[in-house]
Amino acid sequence: MSVTIDVSEHVAIVTLRWPERRNALGPQEADEVADAIDTAAGSGAAALVLTGEQAFCAGGDLPSILSAIDGATPADVESIVYEHFQKLARALRGCRIPTVAAVNGAAIGLGLDLALWCDRRFVARSARLGQGWARMGLIPGTGGAALLERLAPGLLWKLLGTDGELTVEEAAAHGIAEVVEDPVATAIEFATALSRAGTAALAGYVQLARTGLPDEVYLRDCARLQSHRLTSADFARRVERSGLSAKKA
């Protein structure tokens, strides 16, 4: 499966469709999703809804990542993080129409970061949210630390001191997301309401509302730090304990 784009008069829906791995993304899949966001942004729709089949995004696909970084230097890994995974961040940050995350199922690590990059977030009661990076001895490589701190100061440190999980009730209490019965339907309804303002006005709101989002300098720092974590002995030990291995070509 892949990623699909469904465009109506008011909304472009980008849906991740790798349900067999809960939409966990490797470098190639990250490129596909980023390209789909760019395409949807130019579709003429008033807003973009980002969602996933059966789950939102369970994070990075570790076997694919291990395969991509096998034998790579920190500089090589930095390029992989910046050019592929952070391509998602740049696509959402640069999207010229409002972005809405419709979170059904898991949004962990990279998945939570994707939701946080969106302008608004609707989550199902059954959604699972979390900053899963630290479990593997990694840092939020796609801007999640700054995004979470921007929305809910201090919450990142609380999550680091626990298991990293964030209940939907906590997300709502911190103003990170709104809990709804049907995130996709609610997001479409919201996009339709936004369309009444007109695309030119919405473009202005997008520019103003995203002031203060992580910039290129910040993302470069994330990529550099993550590259050293991914090539560390500590990460290798955590991978070995996890029982996961690189995907075979």
PDB file of C-alpha atoms in Angstrom, residues 3-4 11-16 33 36-37 47-52 56-57 88 92 99-104 111 114-115 117-118 120 122 183-184 187:
ATOM      1  CA  VAL A   3      -0.386   7.092   0.599  1.00  0.00           C
ATOM      2  CA  THR A   4      -3.512   8.454  -1.084  1.00  0.00           C
ATOM      3  CA  VAL A  11     -10.586  19.574   1.621  1.00  0.00           C
ATOM      4  CA  ALA A  12      -7.647  17.475   0.501  1.00  0.00           C
ATOM      5  CA  ILE A  13      -7.333  14.293   2.575  1.00  0.00           C
ATOM      6  CA  VAL A  14      -3.878  12.706   2.729  1.00  0.00           C
ATOM      7  CA  THR A  15      -4.165   9.170   4.117  1.00  0.00           C
ATOM      8  CA  LEU A  16      -1.255   6.944   5.120  1.00  0.00           C
ATOM      9  CA  VAL A  33       3.986  11.266   2.439  1.00  0.00           C
ATOM     10  CA  ALA A  36       1.618  13.861  -1.121  1.00  0.00           C
ATOM     11  CA  ILE A  37       1.347  16.799   1.283  1.00  0.00           C
ATOM     12  CA  ALA A  47      -7.462  22.872   3.986  1.00  0.00           C
ATOM     13  CA  LEU A  48      -5.507  19.639   4.240  1.00  0.00           C
ATOM     14  CA  VAL A  49      -6.460  16.733   6.488  1.00  0.00           C
ATOM     15  CA  LEU A  50      -3.699  14.294   7.423  1.00  0.00           C
ATOM     16  CA  THR A  51      -4.806  10.880   8.680  1.00  0.00           C
ATOM     17  CA  GLY A  52      -4.043   7.176   8.431  1.00  0.00           C
ATOM     18  CA  PHE A  56      -2.226   7.649  12.368  1.00  0.00           C
ATOM     19  CA  CYS A  57       1.511   6.898  12.424  1.00  0.00           C
ATOM     20  CA  LEU A  88       7.792  15.749   6.337  1.00  0.00           C
ATOM     21  CA  LEU A  92       3.769  20.637   6.775  1.00  0.00           C
ATOM     22  CA  THR A  99      -3.393  21.519   8.095  1.00  0.00           C
ATOM     23  CA  VAL A 100      -5.518  19.339  10.354  1.00  0.00           C
ATOM     24  CA  ALA A 101      -4.442  16.050  11.938  1.00  0.00           C
ATOM     25  CA  ALA A 102      -7.208  13.448  12.245  1.00  0.00           C
ATOM     26  CA  VAL A 103      -5.673  10.985  14.687  1.00  0.00           C
ATOM     27  CA  ASN A 104      -7.205   7.539  14.826  1.00  0.00           C
ATOM     28  CA  GLY A 111       3.673  10.161  14.405  1.00  0.00           C
ATOM     29  CA  LEU A 114       3.472  14.925  12.502  1.00  0.00           C
ATOM     30  CA  ALA A 115       0.301  15.697  14.429  1.00  0.00           C
ATOM     31  CA  TRP A 117       3.198  20.104  13.070  1.00  0.00           C
ATOM     32  CA  CYS A 118      -0.438  20.423  11.978  1.00  0.00           C
ATOM     33  CA  ARG A 120      -5.172  21.727  14.567  1.00  0.00           C
ATOM     34  CA  PHE A 122      -8.674  16.033  16.400  1.00  0.00           C
ATOM     35  CA  PRO A 183     -11.664  12.662  13.742  1.00  0.00           C
ATOM     36  CA  VAL A 184     -11.838  12.521   9.938  1.00  0.00           C
ATOM     37  CA  ALA A 187     -11.744  17.550  10.334  1.00  0.00           C
TER      38      ALA A 187
END
